[in-house]
PDB file of C-alpha atoms in Angstrom:
ATOM      1  CA  MET A   1     -20.653 -48.384  30.101  1.00 67.00           C
ATOM      2  CA  ASN A   2     -21.198 -46.683  33.345  1.00 85.00           C
ATOM      3  CA  ILE A   3     -22.324 -43.107  33.873  1.00 87.00           C
ATOM      4  CA  ARG A   4     -18.894 -41.946  35.067  1.00 88.00           C
ATOM      5  CA  ALA A   5     -17.137 -43.068  31.857  1.00 88.00           C
ATOM      6  CA  ILE A   6     -19.793 -41.398  29.683  1.00 89.00           C
ATOM      7  CA  GLY A   7     -19.406 -38.172  31.715  1.00 88.00           C
ATOM      8  CA  ASN A   8     -15.605 -38.257  31.307  1.00 92.00           C
ATOM      9  CA  LEU A   9     -15.914 -38.801  27.518  1.00 92.00           C
ATOM     10  CA  LEU A  10     -18.399 -35.933  27.293  1.00 92.00           C
ATOM     11  CA  ILE A  11     -16.063 -33.606  29.218  1.00 94.00           C
ATOM     12  CA  LEU A  12     -13.121 -34.673  27.004  1.00 94.00           C
ATOM     13  CA  ALA A  13     -15.100 -34.084  23.785  1.00 94.00           C
ATOM     14  CA  THR A  14     -16.252 -30.669  25.027  1.00 95.00           C
ATOM     15  CA  THR A  15     -12.685 -29.708  25.970  1.00 94.00           C
ATOM     16  CA  VAL A  16     -11.340 -30.772  22.547  1.00 93.00           C
ATOM     17  CA  ALA A  17     -14.099 -28.881  20.713  1.00 93.00           C
ATOM     18  CA  LEU A  18     -13.561 -25.766  22.845  1.00 92.00           C
ATOM     19  CA  SER A  19      -9.768 -25.896  22.355  1.00 90.00           C
ATOM     20  CA  TYR A  20     -10.165 -26.305  18.597  1.00 91.00           C
ATOM     21  CA  GLY A  21     -12.616 -23.403  18.438  1.00 88.00           C
ATOM     22  CA  MET A  22     -10.243 -21.156  20.388  1.00 86.00           C
ATOM     23  CA  GLN A  23      -7.321 -22.100  18.123  1.00 85.00           C
ATOM     24  CA  VAL A  24      -9.248 -21.421  14.916  1.00 85.00           C
ATOM     25  CA  SER A  25     -10.838 -18.152  16.039  1.00 85.00           C
ATOM     26  CA  LYS A  26      -7.834 -16.463  17.660  1.00 82.00           C
ATOM     27  CA  PRO A  27      -6.187 -13.692  15.599  1.00 83.00           C
ATOM     28  CA  HIS A  28      -2.726 -14.265  14.186  1.00 80.00           C
ATOM     29  CA  TYR A  29       0.178 -12.353  15.740  1.00 81.00           C
ATOM     30  CA  ALA A  30       0.575 -10.315  12.527  1.00 78.00           C
ATOM     31  CA  GLU A  31      -3.047  -9.157  12.829  1.00 79.00           C
ATOM     32  CA  LEU A  32      -2.580  -8.183  16.474  1.00 80.00           C
ATOM     33  CA  THR A  33       0.473  -6.018  15.690  1.00 84.00           C
ATOM     34  CA  ALA A  34      -0.602  -4.748  12.252  1.00 83.00           C
ATOM     35  CA  PRO A  35      -0.282  -1.051  11.401  1.00 87.00           C
ATOM     36  CA  ILE A  36      -3.200   1.126  12.450  1.00 88.00           C
ATOM     37  CA  PRO A  37      -4.877   2.581   9.324  1.00 92.00           C
ATOM     38  CA  VAL A  38      -5.723   6.265   9.026  1.00 94.00           C
ATOM     39  CA  ASP A  39      -8.212   6.631   6.163  1.00 95.00           C
ATOM     40  CA  GLY A  40      -8.402   9.382   3.575  1.00 95.00           C
ATOM     41  CA  ALA A  41      -9.162  10.112  -0.069  1.00 94.00           C
ATOM     42  CA  VAL A  42      -7.365  11.555  -3.097  1.00 92.00           C
ATOM     43  CA  HIS A  43      -6.372  15.235  -2.514  1.00 92.00           C
ATOM     44  CA  ASP A  44      -7.031  14.958   1.253  1.00 94.00           C
ATOM     45  CA  THR A  45      -4.165  15.362   3.710  1.00 95.00           C
ATOM     46  CA  VAL A  46      -3.962  12.175   5.755  1.00 96.00           C
ATOM     47  CA  ARG A  47      -2.141  12.600   9.064  1.00 95.00           C
ATOM     48  CA  ALA A  48      -0.397   9.530  10.409  1.00 93.00           C
ATOM     49  CA  ARG A  49       1.554   9.540  13.677  1.00 91.00           C
ATOM     50  CA  SER A  50       4.895  10.805  12.298  1.00 94.00           C
ATOM     51  CA  PHE A  51       4.030  12.169   8.848  1.00 96.00           C
ATOM     52  CA  ALA A  52       1.279  13.625   6.699  1.00 96.00           C
ATOM     53  CA  VAL A  53       0.649  12.640   3.082  1.00 97.00           C
ATOM     54  CA  ARG A  54      -1.543  14.014   0.312  1.00 97.00           C
ATOM     55  CA  LEU A  55      -2.063  12.081  -2.903  1.00 96.00           C
ATOM     56  CA  ASP A  56      -1.875  14.664  -5.686  1.00 94.00           C
ATOM     57  CA  ARG A  57      -2.037  12.615  -8.865  1.00 93.00           C
ATOM     58  CA  VAL A  58      -2.095   9.093 -10.296  1.00 94.00           C
ATOM     59  CA  VAL A  59      -0.901   8.487 -13.865  1.00 94.00           C
ATOM     60  CA  PHE A  60      -1.251   5.140 -15.663  1.00 95.00           C
ATOM     61  CA  ALA A  61       1.088   4.158 -18.500  1.00 95.00           C
ATOM     62  CA  ARG A  62       2.060   1.120 -20.538  1.00 94.00           C
ATOM     63  CA  THR A  63       5.753   2.109 -20.710  1.00 95.00           C
ATOM     64  CA  LEU A  64       7.982   4.174 -18.400  1.00 94.00           C
ATOM     65  CA  LYS A  65      10.925   6.207 -19.648  1.00 92.00           C
ATOM     66  CA  SER A  66      13.715   7.170 -17.268  1.00 89.00           C
ATOM     67  CA  ASP A  67      17.286   8.435 -17.543  1.00 85.00           C
ATOM     68  CA  GLN A  68      19.698   6.576 -15.292  1.00 80.00           C
ATOM     69  CA  PHE A  69      23.376   7.461 -15.249  1.00 79.00           C
ATOM     70  CA  GLY A  70      23.093   9.108 -18.663  1.00 79.00           C
ATOM     71  CA  GLN A  71      21.339   6.112 -20.221  1.00 84.00           C
ATOM     72  CA  GLU A  72      17.739   6.168 -21.390  1.00 88.00           C
ATOM     73  CA  LYS A  73      15.806   3.267 -19.932  1.00 88.00           C
ATOM     74  CA  LEU A  74      12.406   2.069 -21.230  1.00 91.00           C
ATOM     75  CA  LEU A  75      10.455  -0.222 -18.925  1.00 92.00           C
ATOM     76  CA  THR A  76       7.474  -2.229 -20.116  1.00 92.00           C
ATOM     77  CA  THR A  77       5.075  -4.414 -18.193  1.00 92.00           C
ATOM     78  CA  SER A  78       2.369  -6.935 -19.043  1.00 92.00           C
ATOM     79  CA  GLY A  79      -0.044  -4.879 -16.917  1.00 92.00           C
ATOM     80  CA  LEU A  80       0.030  -1.154 -16.254  1.00 94.00           C
ATOM     81  CA  TRP A  81       2.412   1.205 -14.512  1.00 96.00           C
ATOM     82  CA  ALA A  82       0.880   3.438 -11.847  1.00 95.00           C
ATOM     83  CA  VAL A  83       2.925   6.557 -11.022  1.00 95.00           C
ATOM     84  CA  VAL A  84       1.586   8.075  -7.813  1.00 96.00           C
ATOM     85  CA  THR A  85       2.661  11.627  -6.951  1.00 95.00           C
ATOM     86  CA  THR A  86       2.353  12.613  -3.295  1.00 96.00           C
ATOM     87  CA  SER A  87       3.185  15.551  -1.059  1.00 96.00           C
ATOM     88  CA  LEU A  88       4.823  14.503   2.209  1.00 97.00           C
ATOM     89  CA  THR A  89       5.692  16.341   5.407  1.00 96.00           C
ATOM     90  CA  ALA A  90       6.783  15.272   8.876  1.00 96.00           C
ATOM     91  CA  THR A  91       4.468  16.072  11.797  1.00 93.00           C
ATOM     92  CA  SER A  92       6.832  16.778  14.722  1.00 91.00           C
ATOM     93  CA  THR A  93      10.391  15.560  14.014  1.00 94.00           C
ATOM     94  CA  SER A  94      12.368  14.676  10.903  1.00 94.00           C
ATOM     95  CA  THR A  95      11.598  11.188   9.688  1.00 94.00           C
ATOM     96  CA  THR A  96      11.517   8.990   6.599  1.00 93.00           C
ATOM     97  CA  VAL A  97       8.649   7.482   4.657  1.00 95.00           C
ATOM     98  CA  ALA A  98       9.934   4.263   3.195  1.00 92.00           C
ATOM     99  CA  ASP A  99       6.957   2.153   2.230  1.00 92.00           C
ATOM    100  CA  GLY A 100       4.200   2.486  -0.304  1.00 94.00           C
ATOM    101  CA  THR A 101       1.865  -0.372  -1.207  1.00 96.00           C
ATOM    102  CA  TRP A 102      -0.966  -0.589  -3.743  1.00 97.00           C
ATOM    103  CA  GLN A 103      -3.817  -2.664  -2.310  1.00 96.00           C
ATOM    104  CA  GLY A 104      -6.203  -3.887  -4.984  1.00 94.00           C
ATOM    105  CA  PRO A 105      -9.941  -4.419  -4.508  1.00 92.00           C
ATOM    106  CA  THR A 106      -9.406  -8.132  -3.830  1.00 92.00           C
ATOM    107  CA  GLY A 107      -6.859  -7.433  -1.072  1.00 92.00           C
ATOM    108  CA  LEU A 108      -3.806  -8.285  -3.202  1.00 95.00           C
ATOM    109  CA  ARG A 109      -0.876  -6.006  -2.370  1.00 95.00           C
ATOM    110  CA  TYR A 110       1.685  -4.681  -4.812  1.00 95.00           C
ATOM    111  CA  HIS A 111       4.850  -3.174  -3.368  1.00 94.00           C
ATOM    112  CA  GLN A 112       6.812  -0.477  -5.122  1.00 92.00           C
ATOM    113  CA  SER A 113       8.608  -1.593  -8.242  1.00 89.00           C
ATOM    114  CA  GLU A 114      12.325  -2.152  -7.781  1.00 87.00           C
ATOM    115  CA  ARG A 115      12.984  -2.222 -11.521  1.00 87.00           C
ATOM    116  CA  LEU A 116      13.758   1.497 -11.620  1.00 83.00           C
ATOM    117  CA  GLY A 117      16.692   1.326  -9.234  1.00 80.00           C
ATOM    118  CA  TYR A 118      17.581   4.362  -7.142  1.00 81.00           C
ATOM    119  CA  ARG A 119      15.898   7.695  -7.880  1.00 83.00           C
ATOM    120  CA  GLN A 120      15.984  10.808  -5.724  1.00 84.00           C
ATOM    121  CA  ASP A 121      12.206  11.215  -5.869  1.00 86.00           C
ATOM    122  CA  MET A 122      11.434   7.622  -4.831  1.00 88.00           C
ATOM    123  CA  PRO A 123      11.454   6.078  -1.337  1.00 91.00           C
ATOM    124  CA  PRO A 124      12.897   6.344   1.158  1.00 91.00           C
ATOM    125  CA  HIS A 125      11.728   9.959   1.413  1.00 92.00           C
ATOM    126  CA  SER A 126      13.460  12.028   4.102  1.00 94.00           C
ATOM    127  CA  ILE A 127      10.999  14.632   5.324  1.00 95.00           C
ATOM    128  CA  ASP A 128      11.061  17.479   7.821  1.00 95.00           C
ATOM    129  CA  PRO A 129       8.320  19.293   9.767  1.00 95.00           C
ATOM    130  CA  GLY A 130       6.826  22.230   7.898  1.00 91.00           C
ATOM    131  CA  LEU A 131       8.662  21.439   4.635  1.00 94.00           C
ATOM    132  CA  GLU A 132       6.513  19.753   2.026  1.00 95.00           C
ATOM    133  CA  ARG A 133       8.327  17.336  -0.263  1.00 94.00           C
ATOM    134  CA  ARG A 134       7.129  15.681  -3.456  1.00 94.00           C
ATOM    135  CA  GLY A 135       7.460  11.908  -3.492  1.00 93.00           C
ATOM    136  CA  LEU A 136       6.809   9.274  -6.131  1.00 94.00           C
ATOM    137  CA  PHE A 137       5.556   5.746  -5.589  1.00 96.00           C
ATOM    138  CA  ILE A 138       5.669   3.557  -8.702  1.00 96.00           C
ATOM    139  CA  PHE A 139       3.808   0.268  -9.056  1.00 96.00           C
ATOM    140  CA  GLU A 140       3.192  -2.281 -11.793  1.00 94.00           C
ATOM    141  CA  MET A 141      -0.008  -4.291 -11.604  1.00 93.00           C
ATOM    142  CA  PRO A 142      -2.762  -5.902 -13.665  1.00 93.00           C
ATOM    143  CA  PRO A 143      -5.457  -3.426 -14.782  1.00 90.00           C
ATOM    144  CA  ASP A 144      -8.195  -5.237 -12.835  1.00 89.00           C
ATOM    145  CA  GLN A 145      -6.505  -4.204  -9.554  1.00 92.00           C
ATOM    146  CA  ILE A 146      -7.151  -0.487 -10.151  1.00 91.00           C
ATOM    147  CA  PRO A 147     -10.879   0.166  -9.529  1.00 89.00           C
ATOM    148  CA  GLY A 148     -11.581   0.218  -5.790  1.00 90.00           C
ATOM    149  CA  ALA A 149      -7.881   0.174  -4.822  1.00 94.00           C
ATOM    150  CA  SER A 150      -6.131   1.929  -1.929  1.00 96.00           C
ATOM    151  CA  LEU A 151      -2.661   3.366  -1.495  1.00 96.00           C
ATOM    152  CA  LEU A 152      -1.011   2.385   1.789  1.00 96.00           C
ATOM    153  CA  VAL A 153       1.825   4.668   2.949  1.00 96.00           C
ATOM    154  CA  ALA A 154       3.909   3.961   6.043  1.00 94.00           C
ATOM    155  CA  ALA A 155       7.150   5.098   7.620  1.00 91.00           C
ATOM    156  CA  ARG A 156       8.570   1.597   7.187  1.00 87.00           C
ATOM    157  CA  ARG A 157       7.432  -1.673   5.693  1.00 80.00           C
ATOM    158  CA  PHE A 158       7.148  -3.547   8.984  1.00 78.00           C
ATOM    159  CA  GLY A 159       5.927  -0.974  11.494  1.00 76.00           C
ATOM    160  CA  PRO A 160       3.995  -2.877  14.149  1.00 81.00           C
ATOM    161  CA  LEU A 161       1.302  -0.805  15.832  1.00 80.00           C
ATOM    162  CA  ASP A 162       2.383   2.327  13.958  1.00 88.00           C
ATOM    163  CA  ALA A 163       0.045   4.491  11.890  1.00 90.00           C
ATOM    164  CA  GLN A 164      -0.387   3.781   8.178  1.00 94.00           C
ATOM    165  CA  ALA A 165      -2.097   6.182   5.761  1.00 95.00           C
ATOM    166  CA  ARG A 166      -4.748   4.368   3.700  1.00 96.00           C
ATOM    167  CA  ILE A 167      -5.878   6.526   0.784  1.00 96.00           C
ATOM    168  CA  SER A 168      -8.900   5.369  -1.179  1.00 95.00           C
ATOM    169  CA  LEU A 169      -8.424   5.601  -4.950  1.00 92.00           C
ATOM    170  CA  ASP A 170     -12.141   5.596  -5.772  1.00 86.00           C
ATOM    171  CA  ALA A 171     -11.741   9.041  -7.406  1.00 79.00           C
ATOM    172  CA  VAL A 172      -9.499   7.594 -10.143  1.00 81.00           C
ATOM    173  CA  PRO A 173     -11.551   7.843 -13.373  1.00 79.00           C
ATOM    174  CA  THR A 174     -12.333   4.506 -15.000  1.00 79.00           C
ATOM    175  CA  GLY A 175     -14.167   3.557 -18.164  1.00 78.00           C
ATOM    176  CA  ALA A 176     -17.229   1.334 -18.527  1.00 77.00           C
ATOM    177  CA  ASP A 177     -14.975  -1.736 -18.608  1.00 77.00           C
ATOM    178  CA  GLY A 178     -13.437  -0.851 -15.214  1.00 73.00           C
ATOM    179  CA  GLN A 179     -10.071   0.031 -16.750  1.00 79.00           C
ATOM    180  CA  PRO A 180      -8.440   3.435 -16.119  1.00 84.00           C
ATOM    181  CA  ALA A 181      -9.849   6.116 -18.418  1.00 81.00           C
ATOM    182  CA  ASP A 182      -6.545   7.776 -19.337  1.00 87.00           C
ATOM    183  CA  VAL A 183      -3.713   5.319 -19.975  1.00 90.00           C
ATOM    184  CA  LEU A 184      -0.657   6.891 -21.566  1.00 92.00           C
ATOM    185  CA  PRO A 185       1.379   4.859 -24.067  1.00 93.00           C
ATOM    186  CA  GLN A 186       4.589   6.202 -22.479  1.00 93.00           C
ATOM    187  CA  TYR A 187       5.323   8.313 -19.406  1.00 93.00           C
ATOM    188  CA  ASP A 188       8.642  10.161 -18.976  1.00 92.00           C
ATOM    189  CA  LEU A 189       9.570  10.255 -15.293  1.00 89.00           C
ATOM    190  CA  ASP A 190      12.269  12.884 -15.832  1.00 85.00           C
ATOM    191  CA  ALA A 191      10.055  15.360 -17.706  1.00 80.00           C
ATOM    192  CA  ARG A 192       8.541  16.444 -14.372  1.00 60.00           C
ATOM    193  CA  LEU A 193      11.803  17.195 -12.541  1.00 47.00           C
TER     194      LEU A 193
END
């Protein structure tokens, strides 16, 4: 083989390796346009672009009780129910907060449970500037996704390049086994209204 052919093969191999490296290392479009997190903790007011949220309380239960259209409804799960109570307010103009996601310590995400149907105190929450409104976010998840979790709150589920409140749930009390310390056998959602 002559020197020119070896040089051409070397340039081709370098180009292929460089192209492959660029393809593997480039971020995905979803990562480039992902929501911008604004971090906070339990009981802190986290200010996103269009709303502010404060996580007031997290209650864990094995069964949820709710009245819907005059019928009592009991909901069970193989894991745990997490009922998250928040205070929401708009920052400058009226808006809605429509998305809440529980992100476990392993990165798994649990969206709000749809098993409850429509409730006035569940998303979407219409909020106005200067008027604080209580909002519930209800999740069902395995107990091992509780320690080290975060609550992600956004104006909408797919809000590219918009702010997203990310509230660390490290303050949630857990036992020695990593499970929540206070798990109720049943939680009545309507007792608080």
